[in-house]
mmCIF file with all atom_site columns, C-alpha atoms in Angstrom:
data_model
loop_
_atom_site.group_PDB
_atom_site.id
_atom_site.type_symbol
_atom_site.label_atom_id
_atom_site.label_alt_id
_atom_site.label_comp_id
_atom_site.label_asym_id
_atom_site.label_entity_id
_atom_site.label_seq_id
_atom_site.pdbx_PDB_ins_code
_atom_site.Cartn_x
_atom_site.Cartn_y
_atom_site.Cartn_z
_atom_site.occupancy
_atom_site.B_iso_or_equiv
_atom_site.pdbx_formal_charge
_atom_site.auth_seq_id
_atom_site.auth_comp_id
_atom_site.auth_asym_id
_atom_site.auth_atom_id
_atom_site.pdbx_PDB_model_num
ATOM 1   C CA . LYS A 1 1   ? -56.488 57.107 -67.863 1.00 75.00 ? 1   LYS A CA 1
ATOM 2   C CA . VAL A 1 2   ? -56.373 54.377 -65.225 1.00 78.00 ? 2   VAL A CA 1
ATOM 3   C CA . GLN A 1 3   ? -53.469 51.954 -65.395 1.00 85.00 ? 3   GLN A CA 1
ATOM 4   C CA . LEU A 1 4   ? -53.836 48.561 -63.792 1.00 92.00 ? 4   LEU A CA 1
ATOM 5   C CA . VAL A 1 5   ? -50.964 46.277 -62.874 1.00 92.00 ? 5   VAL A CA 1
ATOM 6   C CA . GLU A 1 6   ? -51.517 42.632 -61.947 1.00 94.00 ? 6   GLU A CA 1
ATOM 7   C CA . SER A 1 7   ? -49.204 40.547 -59.819 1.00 95.00 ? 7   SER A CA 1
ATOM 8   C CA . GLY A 1 8   ? -49.202 37.303 -57.906 1.00 96.00 ? 8   GLY A CA 1
ATOM 9   C CA . GLY A 1 9   ? -49.338 34.826 -60.742 1.00 95.00 ? 9   GLY A CA 1
ATOM 10  C CA . GLY A 1 10  ? -47.033 31.859 -60.943 1.00 96.00 ? 10  GLY A CA 1
ATOM 11  C CA . SER A 1 11  ? -46.817 28.107 -61.038 1.00 97.00 ? 11  SER A CA 1
ATOM 12  C CA . VAL A 1 12  ? -48.572 25.970 -58.478 1.00 97.00 ? 12  VAL A CA 1
ATOM 13  C CA . GLU A 1 13  ? -49.553 22.349 -58.108 1.00 97.00 ? 13  GLU A CA 1
ATOM 14  C CA . ALA A 1 14  ? -53.150 21.241 -58.292 1.00 98.00 ? 14  ALA A CA 1
ATOM 15  C CA . GLY A 1 15  ? -54.889 21.787 -54.989 1.00 97.00 ? 15  GLY A CA 1
ATOM 16  C CA . GLY A 1 16  ? -52.777 24.807 -54.187 1.00 97.00 ? 16  GLY A CA 1
ATOM 17  C CA . SER A 1 17  ? -53.756 28.446 -53.796 1.00 97.00 ? 17  SER A CA 1
ATOM 18  C CA . LEU A 1 18  ? -52.799 31.786 -55.232 1.00 96.00 ? 18  LEU A CA 1
ATOM 19  C CA . ARG A 1 19  ? -53.676 35.361 -54.474 1.00 97.00 ? 19  ARG A CA 1
ATOM 20  C CA . LEU A 1 20  ? -53.655 37.696 -57.424 1.00 97.00 ? 20  LEU A CA 1
ATOM 21  C CA . SER A 1 21  ? -53.451 41.428 -56.932 1.00 96.00 ? 21  SER A CA 1
ATOM 22  C CA . CYS A 1 22  ? -54.225 44.352 -59.176 1.00 94.00 ? 22  CYS A CA 1
ATOM 23  C CA . SER A 1 23  ? -52.989 47.786 -58.268 1.00 91.00 ? 23  SER A CA 1
ATOM 24  C CA . ALA A 1 24  ? -54.417 50.988 -59.642 1.00 83.00 ? 24  ALA A CA 1
ATOM 25  C CA . PRO A 1 25  ? -51.918 53.738 -58.939 1.00 73.00 ? 25  PRO A CA 1
ATOM 26  C CA . GLY A 1 26  ? -53.522 57.082 -58.374 1.00 73.00 ? 26  GLY A CA 1
ATOM 27  C CA . TYR A 1 27  ? -57.016 58.008 -57.380 1.00 70.00 ? 27  TYR A CA 1
ATOM 28  C CA . ILE A 1 28  ? -60.151 56.527 -58.889 1.00 75.00 ? 28  ILE A CA 1
ATOM 29  C CA . TYR A 1 29  ? -63.088 58.840 -58.315 1.00 76.00 ? 29  TYR A CA 1
ATOM 30  C CA . GLY A 1 30  ? -66.284 57.240 -57.140 1.00 83.00 ? 30  GLY A CA 1
ATOM 31  C CA . ASP A 1 31  ? -67.337 53.617 -57.169 1.00 88.00 ? 31  ASP A CA 1
ATOM 32  C CA . TYR A 1 32  ? -66.858 51.234 -60.046 1.00 90.00 ? 32  TYR A CA 1
ATOM 33  C CA . CYS A 1 33  ? -67.314 47.694 -61.224 1.00 93.00 ? 33  CYS A CA 1
ATOM 34  C CA . MET A 1 34  ? -64.222 45.562 -60.794 1.00 93.00 ? 34  MET A CA 1
ATOM 35  C CA . GLY A 1 35  ? -63.606 42.249 -62.443 1.00 95.00 ? 35  GLY A CA 1
ATOM 36  C CA . TRP A 1 36  ? -61.209 39.424 -63.068 1.00 97.00 ? 36  TRP A CA 1
ATOM 37  C CA . PHE A 1 37  ? -61.086 37.557 -66.361 1.00 98.00 ? 37  PHE A CA 1
ATOM 38  C CA . ARG A 1 38  ? -58.876 34.830 -67.728 1.00 98.00 ? 38  ARG A CA 1
ATOM 39  C CA . GLN A 1 39  ? -57.861 33.670 -71.155 1.00 97.00 ? 39  GLN A CA 1
ATOM 40  C CA . VAL A 1 40  ? -56.063 30.703 -72.650 1.00 97.00 ? 40  VAL A CA 1
ATOM 41  C CA . PRO A 1 41  ? -54.503 30.817 -76.112 1.00 94.00 ? 41  PRO A CA 1
ATOM 42  C CA . GLY A 1 42  ? -57.035 30.327 -78.868 1.00 95.00 ? 42  GLY A CA 1
ATOM 43  C CA . LYS A 1 43  ? -60.064 31.073 -76.699 1.00 95.00 ? 43  LYS A CA 1
ATOM 44  C CA . GLY A 1 44  ? -61.976 34.146 -75.673 1.00 94.00 ? 44  GLY A CA 1
ATOM 45  C CA . ARG A 1 45  ? -61.823 35.721 -72.256 1.00 95.00 ? 45  ARG A CA 1
ATOM 46  C CA . GLU A 1 46  ? -63.766 34.029 -69.496 1.00 96.00 ? 46  GLU A CA 1
ATOM 47  C CA . GLY A 1 47  ? -65.277 35.929 -66.601 1.00 96.00 ? 47  GLY A CA 1
ATOM 48  C CA . VAL A 1 48  ? -63.904 34.794 -63.259 1.00 97.00 ? 48  VAL A CA 1
ATOM 49  C CA . ALA A 1 49  ? -65.350 37.247 -60.754 1.00 97.00 ? 49  ALA A CA 1
ATOM 50  C CA . ALA A 1 50  ? -66.826 40.716 -60.472 1.00 96.00 ? 50  ALA A CA 1
ATOM 51  C CA . ALA A 1 51  ? -68.033 43.030 -57.756 1.00 94.00 ? 51  ALA A CA 1
ATOM 52  C CA . TRP A 1 52  ? -69.021 46.605 -57.025 1.00 92.00 ? 52  TRP A CA 1
ATOM 53  C CA . SER A 1 53  ? -66.330 48.629 -55.302 1.00 89.00 ? 53  SER A CA 1
ATOM 54  C CA . GLY A 1 54  ? -68.929 50.181 -53.041 1.00 88.00 ? 54  GLY A CA 1
ATOM 55  C CA . GLY A 1 55  ? -69.667 46.735 -51.655 1.00 89.00 ? 55  GLY A CA 1
ATOM 56  C CA . GLY A 1 56  ? -71.800 43.803 -52.638 1.00 86.00 ? 56  GLY A CA 1
ATOM 57  C CA . HIS A 1 57  ? -72.942 42.599 -56.063 1.00 93.00 ? 57  HIS A CA 1
ATOM 58  C CA . THR A 1 58  ? -70.311 39.884 -55.999 1.00 94.00 ? 58  THR A CA 1
ATOM 59  C CA . MET A 1 59  ? -70.522 37.389 -58.844 1.00 96.00 ? 59  MET A CA 1
ATOM 60  C CA . TYR A 1 60  ? -68.428 34.412 -59.874 1.00 97.00 ? 60  TYR A CA 1
ATOM 61  C CA . GLY A 1 61  ? -68.063 32.332 -62.965 1.00 96.00 ? 61  GLY A CA 1
ATOM 62  C CA . ASP A 1 62  ? -69.434 28.805 -62.714 1.00 96.00 ? 62  ASP A CA 1
ATOM 63  C CA . ALA A 1 63  ? -65.990 27.292 -63.151 1.00 96.00 ? 63  ALA A CA 1
ATOM 64  C CA . VAL A 1 64  ? -64.618 28.949 -60.015 1.00 97.00 ? 64  VAL A CA 1
ATOM 65  C CA . LYS A 1 65  ? -67.613 29.204 -57.698 1.00 96.00 ? 65  LYS A CA 1
ATOM 66  C CA . GLY A 1 66  ? -66.651 28.125 -54.220 1.00 96.00 ? 66  GLY A CA 1
ATOM 67  C CA . ARG A 1 67  ? -62.943 28.430 -55.019 1.00 97.00 ? 67  ARG A CA 1
ATOM 68  C CA . ALA A 1 68  ? -62.535 32.138 -55.747 1.00 97.00 ? 68  ALA A CA 1
ATOM 69  C CA . THR A 1 69  ? -62.951 35.278 -53.690 1.00 97.00 ? 69  THR A CA 1
ATOM 70  C CA . ILE A 1 70  ? -62.802 38.792 -55.086 1.00 95.00 ? 70  ILE A CA 1
ATOM 71  C CA . SER A 1 71  ? -61.957 41.598 -52.695 1.00 93.00 ? 71  SER A CA 1
ATOM 72  C CA . GLN A 1 72  ? -60.404 45.026 -52.553 1.00 89.00 ? 72  GLN A CA 1
ATOM 73  C CA . ASP A 1 73  ? -58.208 47.130 -50.346 1.00 85.00 ? 73  ASP A CA 1
ATOM 74  C CA . ASN A 1 74  ? -59.584 50.624 -50.695 1.00 72.00 ? 74  ASN A CA 1
ATOM 75  C CA . ALA A 1 75  ? -56.726 52.235 -48.835 1.00 71.00 ? 75  ALA A CA 1
ATOM 76  C CA . LYS A 1 76  ? -54.245 50.834 -51.310 1.00 69.00 ? 76  LYS A CA 1
ATOM 77  C CA . ASN A 1 77  ? -56.504 50.979 -54.375 1.00 81.00 ? 77  ASN A CA 1
ATOM 78  C CA . THR A 1 78  ? -55.848 47.305 -54.922 1.00 89.00 ? 78  THR A CA 1
ATOM 79  C CA . LEU A 1 79  ? -58.065 44.486 -56.111 1.00 92.00 ? 79  LEU A CA 1
ATOM 80  C CA . HIS A 1 80  ? -57.485 40.884 -55.138 1.00 95.00 ? 80  HIS A CA 1
ATOM 81  C CA . LEU A 1 81  ? -58.528 37.486 -56.376 1.00 97.00 ? 81  LEU A CA 1
ATOM 82  C CA . GLN A 1 82  ? -57.963 34.601 -54.005 1.00 97.00 ? 82  GLN A CA 1
ATOM 83  C CA . MET A 1 83  ? -58.075 31.211 -55.698 1.00 97.00 ? 83  MET A CA 1
ATOM 84  C CA . THR A 1 84  ? -58.044 27.943 -53.766 1.00 97.00 ? 84  THR A CA 1
ATOM 85  C CA . ASN A 1 85  ? -58.088 24.283 -54.736 1.00 98.00 ? 85  ASN A CA 1
ATOM 86  C CA . LEU A 1 86  ? -56.582 25.190 -58.064 1.00 98.00 ? 86  LEU A CA 1
ATOM 87  C CA . LYS A 1 87  ? -57.028 22.816 -60.970 1.00 98.00 ? 87  LYS A CA 1
ATOM 88  C CA . PRO A 1 88  ? -54.999 22.378 -64.163 1.00 97.00 ? 88  PRO A CA 1
ATOM 89  C CA . GLU A 1 89  ? -57.921 23.867 -66.090 1.00 97.00 ? 89  GLU A CA 1
ATOM 90  C CA . ASP A 1 90  ? -57.411 27.112 -64.163 1.00 98.00 ? 90  ASP A CA 1
ATOM 91  C CA . THR A 1 91  ? -54.203 27.619 -66.135 1.00 98.00 ? 91  THR A CA 1
ATOM 92  C CA . ALA A 1 92  ? -54.585 30.898 -68.010 1.00 98.00 ? 92  ALA A CA 1
ATOM 93  C CA . MET A 1 93  ? -53.546 34.514 -68.233 1.00 98.00 ? 93  MET A CA 1
ATOM 94  C CA . TYR A 1 94  ? -55.535 36.422 -65.629 1.00 98.00 ? 94  TYR A CA 1
ATOM 95  C CA . TYR A 1 95  ? -56.584 40.014 -66.179 1.00 97.00 ? 95  TYR A CA 1
ATOM 96  C CA . CYS A 1 96  ? -58.124 42.566 -63.883 1.00 96.00 ? 96  CYS A CA 1
ATOM 97  C CA . ALA A 1 97  ? -60.418 45.248 -65.224 1.00 95.00 ? 97  ALA A CA 1
ATOM 98  C CA . ILE A 1 98  ? -62.549 48.093 -63.998 1.00 93.00 ? 98  ILE A CA 1
ATOM 99  C CA . ASP A 1 99  ? -65.544 49.931 -65.368 1.00 93.00 ? 99  ASP A CA 1
ATOM 100 C CA . THR A 1 100 ? -65.740 53.485 -64.089 1.00 89.00 ? 100 THR A CA 1
ATOM 101 C CA . GLU A 1 101 ? -68.575 54.629 -66.354 1.00 89.00 ? 101 GLU A CA 1
ATOM 102 C CA . THR A 1 102 ? -71.508 52.292 -65.822 1.00 88.00 ? 102 THR A CA 1
ATOM 103 C CA . ARG A 1 103 ? -72.973 50.438 -62.896 1.00 89.00 ? 103 ARG A CA 1
ATOM 104 C CA . HIS A 1 104 ? -73.717 47.360 -64.915 1.00 93.00 ? 104 HIS A CA 1
ATOM 105 C CA . CYS A 1 105 ? -72.352 44.962 -62.311 1.00 93.00 ? 105 CYS A CA 1
ATOM 106 C CA . THR A 1 106 ? -74.980 46.198 -59.839 1.00 92.00 ? 106 THR A CA 1
ATOM 107 C CA . LEU A 1 107 ? -77.670 44.811 -62.138 1.00 91.00 ? 107 LEU A CA 1
ATOM 108 C CA . GLY A 1 108 ? -76.751 41.190 -61.568 1.00 90.00 ? 108 GLY A CA 1
ATOM 109 C CA . PHE A 1 109 ? -74.461 40.580 -64.487 1.00 89.00 ? 109 PHE A CA 1
ATOM 110 C CA . TRP A 1 110 ? -71.070 41.580 -65.803 1.00 90.00 ? 110 TRP A CA 1
ATOM 111 C CA . ARG A 1 111 ? -69.866 41.845 -69.378 1.00 91.00 ? 111 ARG A CA 1
ATOM 112 C CA . GLU A 1 112 ? -66.352 41.969 -70.667 1.00 94.00 ? 112 GLU A CA 1
ATOM 113 C CA . GLU A 1 113 ? -67.177 44.732 -73.141 1.00 94.00 ? 113 GLU A CA 1
ATOM 114 C CA . GLN A 1 114 ? -68.343 47.041 -70.346 1.00 95.00 ? 114 GLN A CA 1
ATOM 115 C CA . PHE A 1 115 ? -64.947 47.122 -68.686 1.00 95.00 ? 115 PHE A CA 1
ATOM 116 C CA . ILE A 1 116 ? -62.854 50.050 -69.784 1.00 93.00 ? 116 ILE A CA 1
ATOM 117 C CA . TYR A 1 117 ? -59.481 49.700 -68.152 1.00 93.00 ? 117 TYR A CA 1
ATOM 118 C CA . TRP A 1 118 ? -57.461 46.501 -68.285 1.00 95.00 ? 118 TRP A CA 1
ATOM 119 C CA . GLY A 1 119 ? -54.199 45.287 -66.890 1.00 95.00 ? 119 GLY A CA 1
ATOM 120 C CA . GLN A 1 120 ? -51.538 43.469 -68.873 1.00 95.00 ? 120 GLN A CA 1
ATOM 121 C CA . GLY A 1 121 ? -52.250 40.136 -67.254 1.00 96.00 ? 121 GLY A CA 1
ATOM 122 C CA . THR A 1 122 ? -50.476 37.711 -64.958 1.00 97.00 ? 122 THR A CA 1
ATOM 123 C CA . GLN A 1 123 ? -49.924 34.078 -65.860 1.00 97.00 ? 123 GLN A CA 1
ATOM 124 C CA . VAL A 1 124 ? -51.214 31.289 -63.646 1.00 98.00 ? 124 VAL A CA 1
ATOM 125 C CA . THR A 1 125 ? -50.032 27.755 -64.376 1.00 98.00 ? 125 THR A CA 1
ATOM 126 C CA . VAL A 1 126 ? -51.411 24.804 -62.446 1.00 98.00 ? 126 VAL A CA 1
ATOM 127 C CA . SER A 1 127 ? -49.647 21.477 -62.811 1.00 97.00 ? 127 SER A CA 1
ATOM 128 C CA . PRO A 1 128 ? -51.395 18.143 -62.174 1.00 95.00 ? 128 PRO A CA 1
#
């Protein structure tokens, strides 16, 4: 079982930036789809970004295009989500997730239900 641990959330003013991290202690064999999602109370999860760990196939949700960058540090088995020009509507719990069983993200889409392993989330709050 792969355990994911997010960090880097916090409170920031509109226009600010945050870098979220997601560590996966231990070794993950092979390549996988990695993703970031967010959720506000009373609503379903929203896809923020996804990519293939082997490189490429980077995708972003419409709400964050141009303001988000997904990346990874292979040596440290860590995923990152850099968010800039944050807006109050970016306030949410942010989750990282990986899919080690399918290559669905290489087909030009990503789906929440395809991701197998999830972190506990890190809260991002953006004030006006």
